[in-house]
Coordinates of C-alpha atoms in Angstrom, one line a residue:
M7 CA 117.1 -24.2 33.5
A8 CA 115.3 -21.6 35.6
R9 CA 111.6 -22.0 35.8
T10 CA 108.6 -21.0 37.9
K11 CA 106.3 -23.4 39.5
A12 CA 103.6 -24.4 37.0
Q13 CA 100.0 -24.1 38.0
P14 CA 97.5 -26.9 37.7
V15 CA 95.4 -27.1 34.5
H16 CA 91.7 -26.7 35.2
S17 CA 88.8 -27.0 32.9
R18 CA 87.8 -23.8 31.1
R19 CA 86.1 -22.7 27.9
I20 CA 88.1 -22.4 24.8
N21 CA 87.4 -20.3 21.7
A22 CA 86.8 -23.3 19.4
S23 CA 83.4 -24.7 18.7
E24 CA 81.5 -25.3 21.9
H25 CA 81.2 -29.1 21.5
L26 CA 84.9 -29.6 21.0
I27 CA 87.4 -30.2 23.7
R28 CA 91.2 -29.7 23.4
L29 CA 93.3 -32.2 25.4
A30 CA 96.9 -33.1 26.0
A31 CA 98.2 -36.6 26.6
I32 CA 101.6 -37.3 28.1
D33 CA 103.3 -40.7 28.1
V34 CA 106.2 -40.8 30.6
G35 CA 108.1 -43.8 29.2
S36 CA 111.3 -45.5 30.0
N37 CA 113.1 -44.0 27.0
S38 CA 111.2 -40.9 26.2
I39 CA 108.5 -38.5 27.2
H40 CA 105.9 -38.1 24.5
M41 CA 103.1 -35.6 24.3
I42 CA 100.3 -34.9 21.8
V43 CA 97.7 -32.1 21.8
A44 CA 94.5 -33.0 20.1
Q45 CA 91.0 -31.7 19.5
A46 CA 88.2 -34.1 20.1
D47 CA 84.5 -34.2 19.4
V48 CA 81.7 -36.2 21.1
D49 CA 81.5 -38.5 18.1
G50 CA 85.0 -39.9 19.0
S51 CA 86.9 -38.1 16.2
I52 CA 90.3 -36.8 17.2
T53 CA 92.4 -34.3 15.3
T54 CA 96.1 -34.2 16.3
L55 CA 97.3 -30.6 16.5
W56 CA 100.8 -31.0 17.8
R57 CA 103.3 -33.6 18.9
N58 CA 106.5 -33.6 20.9
K59 CA 109.0 -36.1 22.0
E60 CA 112.1 -35.8 24.3
M61 CA 114.5 -38.6 24.8
V62 CA 114.9 -38.4 28.6
G63 CA 115.9 -42.0 29.3
L64 CA 114.2 -42.0 32.7
G65 CA 114.6 -45.8 32.9
R66 CA 118.3 -45.8 32.0
G67 CA 120.0 -47.6 34.9
S68 CA 116.7 -48.2 36.8
F69 CA 116.1 -51.7 35.5
P70 CA 118.9 -53.4 37.3
S71 CA 118.8 -51.0 40.3
H72 CA 115.0 -50.5 40.5
R73 CA 115.7 -46.8 41.4
L74 CA 115.3 -43.6 39.3
S75 CA 118.4 -41.5 39.4
Q76 CA 118.2 -38.0 40.7
R77 CA 119.7 -36.6 37.5
L78 CA 117.2 -38.3 35.2
M79 CA 114.3 -37.4 37.5
D80 CA 115.4 -33.7 37.2
M81 CA 115.6 -34.0 33.4
A82 CA 112.1 -35.6 33.4
M83 CA 110.8 -32.8 35.5
E84 CA 112.1 -30.2 33.1
S85 CA 110.6 -32.1 30.2
L86 CA 107.2 -32.3 31.9
W87 CA 107.3 -28.6 32.8
R88 CA 107.8 -27.9 29.1
C89 CA 104.9 -30.2 28.3
A90 CA 102.6 -28.4 30.7
E91 CA 103.6 -25.0 29.4
S92 CA 103.0 -26.1 25.8
A93 CA 99.5 -27.4 26.8
R94 CA 98.6 -24.1 28.4
R95 CA 99.8 -22.1 25.4
R96 CA 97.6 -24.3 23.2
Q97 CA 94.6 -23.8 25.4
C98 CA 94.2 -27.4 26.5
E99 CA 91.4 -27.9 29.0
K100 CA 92.9 -31.1 30.4
I101 CA 96.3 -32.8 30.6
V102 CA 96.1 -36.6 31.0
A103 CA 99.5 -38.0 32.0
V104 CA 100.5 -41.7 32.5
A105 CA 103.8 -43.4 33.4
T106 CA 104.8 -46.9 32.4
S107 CA 107.4 -49.5 33.4
A108 CA 110.3 -47.3 34.6
V109 CA 108.2 -45.5 37.2
R110 CA 106.0 -48.5 37.8
E111 CA 109.0 -50.7 38.9
A112 CA 111.1 -48.1 40.7
E113 CA 111.3 -48.1 44.5
N114 CA 111.3 -44.3 44.4
G115 CA 108.6 -44.1 41.7
G116 CA 106.1 -42.8 44.3
D117 CA 108.5 -40.0 45.3
F118 CA 108.7 -39.0 41.6
I119 CA 104.9 -39.0 41.2
E120 CA 104.5 -36.8 44.3
R121 CA 107.2 -34.4 43.1
V122 CA 105.4 -34.0 39.7
R123 CA 102.1 -33.3 41.6
R124 CA 103.7 -30.9 44.0
E125 CA 105.9 -28.9 41.6
L126 CA 103.9 -29.1 38.4
G127 CA 100.3 -29.6 39.5
L128 CA 100.1 -32.7 37.2
N129 CA 98.4 -35.9 38.2
L130 CA 100.8 -38.6 36.9
R131 CA 99.0 -41.9 36.9
V132 CA 101.0 -45.1 36.8
I133 CA 99.3 -47.7 34.6
S134 CA 99.7 -51.5 34.8
A135 CA 101.3 -53.5 32.0
R136 CA 98.0 -54.9 30.8
E137 CA 96.4 -51.4 30.9
E138 CA 99.3 -50.1 28.8
A139 CA 98.6 -52.8 26.2
R140 CA 94.9 -51.9 26.2
L141 CA 95.6 -48.2 25.7
I142 CA 98.0 -49.0 22.8
Y143 CA 95.2 -51.0 21.2
L144 CA 92.8 -48.1 21.5
G145 CA 95.3 -45.8 20.0
V146 CA 96.1 -48.0 17.0
R147 CA 92.4 -48.7 16.4
Q148 CA 91.7 -45.0 16.3
V149 CA 94.0 -44.4 13.3
T150 CA 94.2 -47.8 11.6
D151 CA 91.4 -49.9 10.0
L152 CA 91.4 -53.2 11.8
K153 CA 88.2 -54.5 10.2
N154 CA 89.6 -57.3 8.0
G155 CA 90.3 -60.0 10.4
P156 CA 92.5 -60.1 13.5
N157 CA 95.6 -57.9 13.6
F158 CA 98.8 -58.5 15.5
I159 CA 100.1 -55.2 17.2
I160 CA 103.5 -55.0 18.8
D161 CA 104.9 -52.0 20.7
I162 CA 108.6 -52.1 21.9
G163 CA 109.2 -49.7 24.7
G164 CA 112.2 -49.1 26.8
G165 CA 111.1 -51.3 29.7
S166 CA 108.4 -53.5 28.2
T167 CA 107.0 -54.8 25.0
E168 CA 103.3 -55.2 24.4
F169 CA 101.7 -57.9 22.3
I170 CA 98.1 -57.4 21.1
V171 CA 95.7 -59.2 18.8
G172 CA 92.4 -57.6 18.0
D173 CA 90.1 -56.3 15.3
Q174 CA 87.9 -53.2 15.1
Q175 CA 85.5 -54.5 17.8
K176 CA 87.8 -55.8 20.5
A177 CA 91.2 -57.1 21.5
V178 CA 91.3 -60.9 22.1
L179 CA 94.9 -60.8 23.4
L180 CA 96.5 -58.2 25.6
E181 CA 99.9 -59.2 26.9
S182 CA 103.0 -57.4 28.1
R183 CA 106.5 -58.8 28.7
K184 CA 109.6 -57.2 30.3
L185 CA 111.4 -57.2 26.9
G186 CA 111.9 -53.5 26.4
A187 CA 115.0 -52.4 24.4
A188 CA 116.6 -50.5 27.2
R189 CA 116.0 -53.3 29.7
M190 CA 117.4 -56.0 27.4
T191 CA 120.4 -53.9 26.6
A192 CA 121.2 -53.2 30.3
Q193 CA 120.8 -56.9 31.2
Y194 CA 122.5 -58.7 28.4
I195 CA 124.7 -56.5 26.2
K196 CA 127.9 -55.8 28.1
S197 CA 130.4 -55.5 25.3
D198 CA 131.0 -53.5 22.1
P199 CA 130.6 -55.1 19.7
V200 CA 128.3 -57.6 21.3
D201 CA 130.1 -60.7 22.7
A202 CA 129.0 -64.0 21.4
R203 CA 128.2 -65.2 24.9
D204 CA 126.1 -62.2 25.6
L205 CA 124.2 -62.7 22.4
K206 CA 123.6 -66.3 23.2
R207 CA 122.2 -65.4 26.6
L208 CA 119.9 -62.7 25.0
L209 CA 118.6 -65.2 22.5
A210 CA 118.0 -67.8 25.1
H211 CA 116.0 -65.3 27.1
Y212 CA 114.0 -64.4 24.1
D213 CA 113.4 -68.1 23.4
E214 CA 112.1 -68.7 26.9
V215 CA 109.7 -65.7 27.0
L216 CA 108.6 -65.6 23.3
T217 CA 108.0 -69.2 22.4
P218 CA 104.8 -69.8 24.3
L219 CA 103.5 -66.3 23.6
C220 CA 104.2 -66.4 19.9
E221 CA 102.5 -69.8 19.6
Q222 CA 99.4 -68.2 21.1
I223 CA 99.6 -65.3 18.7
A224 CA 100.1 -67.6 15.7
H225 CA 97.1 -69.7 16.7
L226 CA 94.9 -66.6 16.4
K227 CA 96.0 -66.3 12.7
P228 CA 96.5 -62.6 12.4
M229 CA 96.0 -61.2 8.9
R230 CA 98.4 -58.3 9.4
T231 CA 101.2 -57.1 11.7
I232 CA 101.2 -53.5 13.0
G233 CA 104.0 -51.9 14.9
T234 CA 104.3 -48.8 17.0
S235 CA 107.1 -47.2 19.1
G236 CA 110.3 -45.3 18.4
T237 CA 112.3 -48.5 18.2
L238 CA 110.2 -49.9 15.4
E239 CA 110.1 -46.5 13.6
S240 CA 113.9 -46.4 13.7
L241 CA 114.1 -50.0 12.4
A242 CA 111.7 -49.2 9.5
A243 CA 113.8 -46.2 8.6
M244 CA 117.0 -48.2 8.7
C245 CA 115.5 -51.0 6.6
N246 CA 114.4 -48.6 4.0
G247 CA 117.6 -46.5 4.0
R248 CA 116.0 -43.2 4.8
S249 CA 116.0 -40.6 7.6
N250 CA 114.0 -41.5 10.7
S251 CA 110.7 -39.5 10.5
S252 CA 107.6 -41.6 10.5
G253 CA 104.5 -40.6 8.5
R254 CA 102.6 -39.7 11.6
H255 CA 105.1 -37.0 12.6
N256 CA 105.1 -35.4 9.2
G257 CA 101.5 -35.8 8.3
E258 CA 98.7 -38.2 9.1
H259 CA 98.2 -39.2 5.5
A260 CA 101.8 -39.9 4.6
E261 CA 102.6 -43.5 3.5
A262 CA 103.1 -45.7 6.5
P263 CA 106.7 -47.0 6.9
I264 CA 107.1 -50.8 6.7
I265 CA 109.6 -53.5 7.9
E266 CA 110.1 -56.5 5.6
V267 CA 111.5 -59.7 6.9
D268 CA 114.4 -60.1 4.4
R269 CA 115.6 -56.5 5.0
L270 CA 115.3 -56.9 8.7
K271 CA 117.4 -60.1 8.7
R272 CA 120.2 -58.2 6.8
L273 CA 120.0 -55.3 9.3
V274 CA 120.2 -57.6 12.3
A275 CA 123.3 -59.3 10.9
E276 CA 124.9 -55.8 10.3
L277 CA 124.0 -54.6 13.8
I278 CA 125.5 -57.7 15.5
E279 CA 128.8 -57.0 13.8
S280 CA 128.7 -53.3 14.5
R281 CA 130.2 -51.1 17.2
S282 CA 128.4 -48.3 18.9
K283 CA 130.4 -45.7 16.9
D284 CA 129.4 -47.4 13.7
R285 CA 125.7 -47.4 14.6
E286 CA 125.8 -43.7 15.3
K287 CA 126.4 -43.2 11.6
M288 CA 123.7 -45.5 10.3
R289 CA 121.1 -43.8 8.2
G290 CA 117.6 -43.8 9.8
L291 CA 118.8 -44.5 13.4
D292 CA 117.9 -42.0 16.1
T293 CA 121.3 -41.3 17.6
Q294 CA 119.9 -41.6 21.1
R295 CA 118.9 -45.2 20.4
H296 CA 122.2 -46.5 19.0
D297 CA 123.0 -48.5 22.1
Q298 CA 119.5 -50.1 22.4
I299 CA 118.7 -50.7 18.8
M300 CA 120.4 -54.1 18.6
A301 CA 118.4 -55.7 21.3
G302 CA 115.2 -54.3 19.8
A303 CA 116.1 -55.5 16.3
I304 CA 116.9 -59.0 17.4
L305 CA 113.6 -59.1 19.4
V306 CA 111.6 -58.1 16.3
N307 CA 113.5 -60.7 14.2
E308 CA 112.7 -63.4 16.7
V309 CA 109.0 -62.5 16.8
F310 CA 108.9 -62.5 12.9
R311 CA 110.5 -65.9 12.8
R312 CA 108.2 -67.5 15.4
V313 CA 104.9 -66.0 14.2
G314 CA 105.7 -66.3 10.5
I315 CA 105.6 -62.6 9.8
K316 CA 106.7 -61.3 6.4
R317 CA 105.9 -57.6 6.7
L318 CA 105.1 -55.1 9.5
Q319 CA 103.4 -51.7 9.0
I320 CA 104.1 -48.8 11.3
A321 CA 100.9 -47.4 12.8
G322 CA 100.1 -43.7 13.1
G323 CA 98.8 -44.1 16.7
A324 CA 100.1 -45.4 20.0
L325 CA 99.8 -45.0 23.7
R326 CA 99.2 -41.3 23.6
E327 CA 96.2 -41.6 21.3
G328 CA 94.9 -44.4 23.4
I329 CA 95.1 -42.2 26.5
L330 CA 92.8 -39.7 24.8
I331 CA 90.4 -42.2 23.5
D332 CA 90.0 -43.8 27.0
Y333 CA 89.5 -40.4 28.6
L334 CA 86.9 -39.4 26.0
E335 CA 85.0 -42.7 26.5
R336 CA 84.8 -42.1 30.2
K337 CA 83.8 -38.5 29.8
L338 CA 81.3 -38.9 27.0
P339 CA 78.3 -37.8 29.1
D340 CA 80.1 -34.6 30.0
L341 CA 80.9 -34.0 26.4
I342 CA 77.4 -34.6 25.2
I343 CA 76.2 -32.0 27.8
R344 CA 78.9 -29.7 26.5
R345 CA 77.4 -29.8 23.0
E346 CA 73.8 -29.6 24.2
V347 CA 74.5 -27.0 26.9
P348 CA 77.2 -24.5 25.8
D349 CA 76.9 -22.3 28.9
P350 CA 79.5 -23.6 31.4
R351 CA 77.5 -22.5 34.5
R352 CA 74.4 -24.3 33.5
R353 CA 76.5 -27.3 32.4
S354 CA 78.1 -27.4 35.9
V355 CA 74.6 -27.4 37.5
L356 CA 73.3 -30.2 35.3
D357 CA 76.5 -32.2 36.0
L358 CA 75.9 -32.0 39.7
A359 CA 72.2 -32.9 39.2
R360 CA 73.2 -35.9 37.2
R361 CA 75.8 -37.0 39.7
C362 CA 73.1 -36.9 42.4
G363 CA 70.7 -39.1 40.4
W364 CA 68.1 -36.3 39.9
F365 CA 64.6 -37.0 38.6
A366 CA 65.0 -34.7 35.6
P367 CA 61.4 -34.4 34.4
H368 CA 60.1 -33.0 37.7
A369 CA 63.2 -30.8 38.3
E370 CA 62.9 -29.3 34.8
Q371 CA 59.2 -28.7 35.1
V372 CA 59.6 -27.0 38.4
A373 CA 62.4 -24.8 37.1
R374 CA 60.3 -23.9 34.1
L375 CA 57.3 -22.9 36.2
T376 CA 59.5 -21.0 38.6
G377 CA 60.8 -19.0 35.6
L378 CA 57.3 -18.3 34.4
L379 CA 56.3 -17.1 37.8
F380 CA 59.4 -14.9 38.0
D381 CA 58.7 -13.3 34.7
Q382 CA 55.0 -12.7 35.4
L383 CA 55.7 -11.1 38.8
K384 CA 58.7 -9.0 37.8
P385 CA 56.7 -5.7 38.4
Q386 CA 56.3 -6.9 42.0
H387 CA 59.8 -8.2 42.8
K388 CA 61.9 -6.0 40.4
L389 CA 64.8 -8.5 40.2
G390 CA 67.0 -8.8 37.1
V391 CA 68.6 -11.4 34.9
K392 CA 71.3 -12.6 37.3
P393 CA 68.9 -13.3 40.2
R394 CA 66.6 -15.2 37.7
E395 CA 69.5 -17.4 36.7
L396 CA 70.4 -18.3 40.3
I397 CA 66.7 -19.0 41.1
E398 CA 66.4 -21.3 38.1
Y399 CA 69.5 -23.2 39.2
G400 CA 68.1 -23.5 42.7
A401 CA 64.9 -24.9 41.3
L402 CA 66.8 -27.5 39.1
L403 CA 68.7 -28.7 42.1
H404 CA 66.0 -28.4 44.8
D405 CA 65.4 -32.2 45.1
I406 CA 68.9 -33.6 44.8
G407 CA 69.0 -34.2 48.5
W408 CA 67.0 -37.3 47.9
H409 CA 70.4 -38.7 46.8
I410 CA 71.2 -38.8 50.6
H411 CA 67.8 -39.5 52.1
K412 CA 64.2 -38.6 51.7
S413 CA 64.0 -37.3 55.3
G414 CA 65.2 -33.7 55.4
H415 CA 66.1 -33.8 51.7
H416 CA 65.9 -30.0 51.4
K417 CA 68.8 -29.7 53.9
H418 CA 70.7 -32.4 52.1
S419 CA 70.1 -30.5 48.8
Q420 CA 71.7 -27.4 50.4
Y421 CA 74.7 -29.5 51.6
L422 CA 75.3 -31.1 48.2
I423 CA 75.1 -27.8 46.4
L424 CA 77.6 -26.2 48.7
H425 CA 80.0 -29.0 48.3
G426 CA 79.2 -30.0 44.8
D427 CA 82.1 -28.2 43.0
L428 CA 79.9 -25.9 41.0
R429 CA 82.2 -24.3 38.5
G430 CA 81.9 -20.7 37.4
F431 CA 80.1 -19.4 40.4
S432 CA 81.3 -17.2 43.2
T433 CA 81.1 -18.5 46.8
E434 CA 78.1 -16.2 47.5
E435 CA 76.3 -17.3 44.3
T436 CA 76.7 -20.9 45.3
A437 CA 75.4 -20.2 48.8
A438 CA 72.4 -18.4 47.3
I439 CA 71.5 -21.4 45.1
A440 CA 71.9 -23.7 48.0
C441 CA 69.6 -21.6 50.2
I442 CA 67.0 -21.3 47.5
A443 CA 66.9 -25.1 47.3
R444 CA 67.0 -25.5 51.1
Y445 CA 64.0 -23.2 51.7
H446 CA 61.7 -24.8 49.1
R447 CA 59.9 -26.6 52.0
K448 CA 59.3 -26.1 55.8
S449 CA 61.1 -23.1 57.3
T450 CA 61.6 -19.9 55.5
P451 CA 64.8 -17.8 55.1
N452 CA 66.0 -16.9 58.6
D453 CA 69.0 -15.0 59.9
D454 CA 69.4 -17.6 62.6
H455 CA 70.7 -19.8 59.8
E456 CA 74.4 -19.0 59.3
I457 CA 74.7 -19.6 55.5
Y458 CA 71.7 -17.3 54.8
A459 CA 72.8 -14.7 57.4
D460 CA 76.2 -14.3 55.7
L461 CA 74.7 -13.3 52.4
S462 CA 74.5 -9.7 51.2
S463 CA 71.2 -7.9 51.4
E464 CA 70.7 -8.1 47.6
M465 CA 71.4 -11.9 47.6
K466 CA 69.1 -12.4 50.6
K467 CA 66.3 -10.8 48.5
T468 CA 67.1 -13.2 45.7
V469 CA 66.8 -16.1 48.1
R470 CA 63.5 -14.9 49.6
I471 CA 61.8 -14.3 46.2
G472 CA 63.4 -17.4 44.7
S473 CA 62.4 -19.8 47.5
A474 CA 58.9 -18.4 47.6
L475 CA 58.4 -18.9 43.9
L476 CA 60.0 -22.3 44.0
R477 CA 57.6 -23.5 46.7
I478 CA 54.6 -22.7 44.6
A479 CA 56.2 -24.2 41.4
D480 CA 57.1 -27.3 43.3
G481 CA 53.5 -27.6 44.4
M482 CA 52.3 -27.0 40.8
D483 CA 53.9 -30.3 39.9
R484 CA 52.6 -32.2 42.8
S485 CA 51.6 -35.0 40.5
H486 CA 55.0 -35.2 38.9
C487 CA 53.2 -35.6 35.6
R488 CA 53.9 -32.1 34.2
V489 CA 50.2 -31.4 33.7
I490 CA 50.6 -27.6 33.8
T491 CA 51.7 -26.2 30.5
G492 CA 51.5 -22.4 31.1
L493 CA 50.4 -19.7 33.4
K494 CA 49.6 -16.0 33.6
V495 CA 49.4 -13.8 36.6
K496 CA 47.0 -10.8 36.9
A497 CA 47.6 -8.3 39.7
R498 CA 44.5 -6.7 41.0
N499 CA 45.0 -4.3 43.9
K500 CA 45.9 -6.6 46.9
R501 CA 45.2 -9.8 44.9
L502 CA 47.3 -12.0 42.6
E503 CA 45.3 -14.2 40.3
V504 CA 47.2 -17.1 38.8
L505 CA 45.5 -18.4 35.6
I506 CA 46.7 -21.9 34.8
E507 CA 46.7 -23.8 31.5
G508 CA 47.1 -27.5 31.6
R509 CA 46.7 -30.9 29.9
G510 CA 43.5 -32.3 31.5
D511 CA 42.7 -31.9 35.1
A512 CA 45.2 -29.9 37.1
E513 CA 43.3 -30.0 40.4
L514 CA 46.0 -31.9 42.3
D515 CA 48.7 -29.5 41.2
I516 CA 46.6 -26.5 42.0
W517 CA 46.0 -28.0 45.4
G518 CA 49.8 -28.3 45.8
A519 CA 50.3 -24.7 44.9
R520 CA 47.7 -23.4 47.3
R521 CA 49.4 -25.4 50.2
K522 CA 52.7 -23.6 49.4
M523 CA 51.6 -20.0 48.6
D524 CA 51.7 -18.5 52.1
Y525 CA 55.3 -17.3 52.0
L526 CA 54.9 -15.5 48.6
A527 CA 51.6 -13.9 49.8
E528 CA 53.5 -12.7 52.9
L529 CA 56.4 -11.2 50.9
F530 CA 54.1 -9.3 48.5
D531 CA 51.4 -8.6 51.1
R532 CA 48.7 -9.9 48.7
T533 CA 46.2 -12.7 48.6
I534 CA 46.8 -15.3 45.9
S535 CA 44.3 -17.4 44.0
F536 CA 44.7 -20.2 41.4
E537 CA 42.3 -21.1 38.6
Q538 CA 42.6 -23.4 35.7
V539 CA 41.6 -21.9 32.4
K540 CA 39.4 -24.3 30.5
R541 CA 40.0 -24.5 26.7

């Protein structure tokens, strides 16, 4: 298949409601590559918009050899390319991709991850077995009510099987065993139909691994058993004599498929006697699973017997949903800002401020006073809306250099702004914001300083006016108590009179403003006075 190199997906605005985020989650499993596209809100709600699954079989042959074959890696790359393109067409802001046991255990798994990054621009993260179990729990909890007592959750993958017990609040057991259907088939089923000796060896292995684990599960007294994975979906379809299409693929509100113990026993007996060509014709069985389904069915039957399970319900959520829930929980502060601050440039500034541990009350007060001074003095400086925005952002970030050290913090602020990954700004705009913050104390803008010298003449003017206003505004919150509530500037010949309104005595803040007024007086060639208006 001819294709062009995909470009990395970066965060950007979408046309949906400003507090929503559209995400894609990709699960690179041993049997298949799954992907979902969902829209999420800051309240944790997720609406699935699209699903796709391709049976690549990346782990086929890798479990005995511990190496991914070149042919299957090529197939996986093509599948991931299609996933990335689908995410872009659906305007996803972020693709979160994880890989499980096949890549985790392969000697050349690192080569595959690097190739995905280099050719597709995707960051494929390998997760541990326990992390896989935790994410599956999050995914099931998202779509299934787990309130009424502990629930036993089982997920049968190609390489591993996850065993989870938990309720709506937490998981009390998160275990993973190397009992995936593809792995067990490769290791134990060597004949068609299965040889009695191979079957005995498989059952002995299940007995060794499952007995202590199932005793632990039974001791927790789960009220219900929930299953998730393609293997269990196929078994549910086969037990119920219908085509293999789970409720979650055809509609989130469809009746959940089930597996009942008596039907499962009859199915296992039929599978043990069957040949591969017979299984290909069985109703409900995904044709690409016909070689693995026997090992998976016997595993489920053994778990049923040991734990005392009578009925298993297929869940509408799995690892992919868990990936999204986990991402949203980690990004919740960003999403809250998204809802409260729809403008992406301002949001990026506030994100940098938060990362640098800013003192928000002082920074916001100084930015507000800077804006008031800018508006009152517009006849003098004649700057427009765009310069005002940059000056405000410089004011918001003027003190973030304290994150590095109090000494020379204005220079540290400049450095952090320049290297803070401010999104949505040109290089020159970022430099101007950094210079405004840098010149809020001590030296004034100077062409001996390289960053300032490289600015255009228009941007230099923005820095000069902005830093002069910021100096005064910073002084006007000398107390850090936000005493000053408003101001008005009167221009009289060669004099600027700043009339200040405040809560109580603003003398300390007026003193701070007077100490920092010289640069603005120089720029406007006027004397400046400050006076508090008494109410």
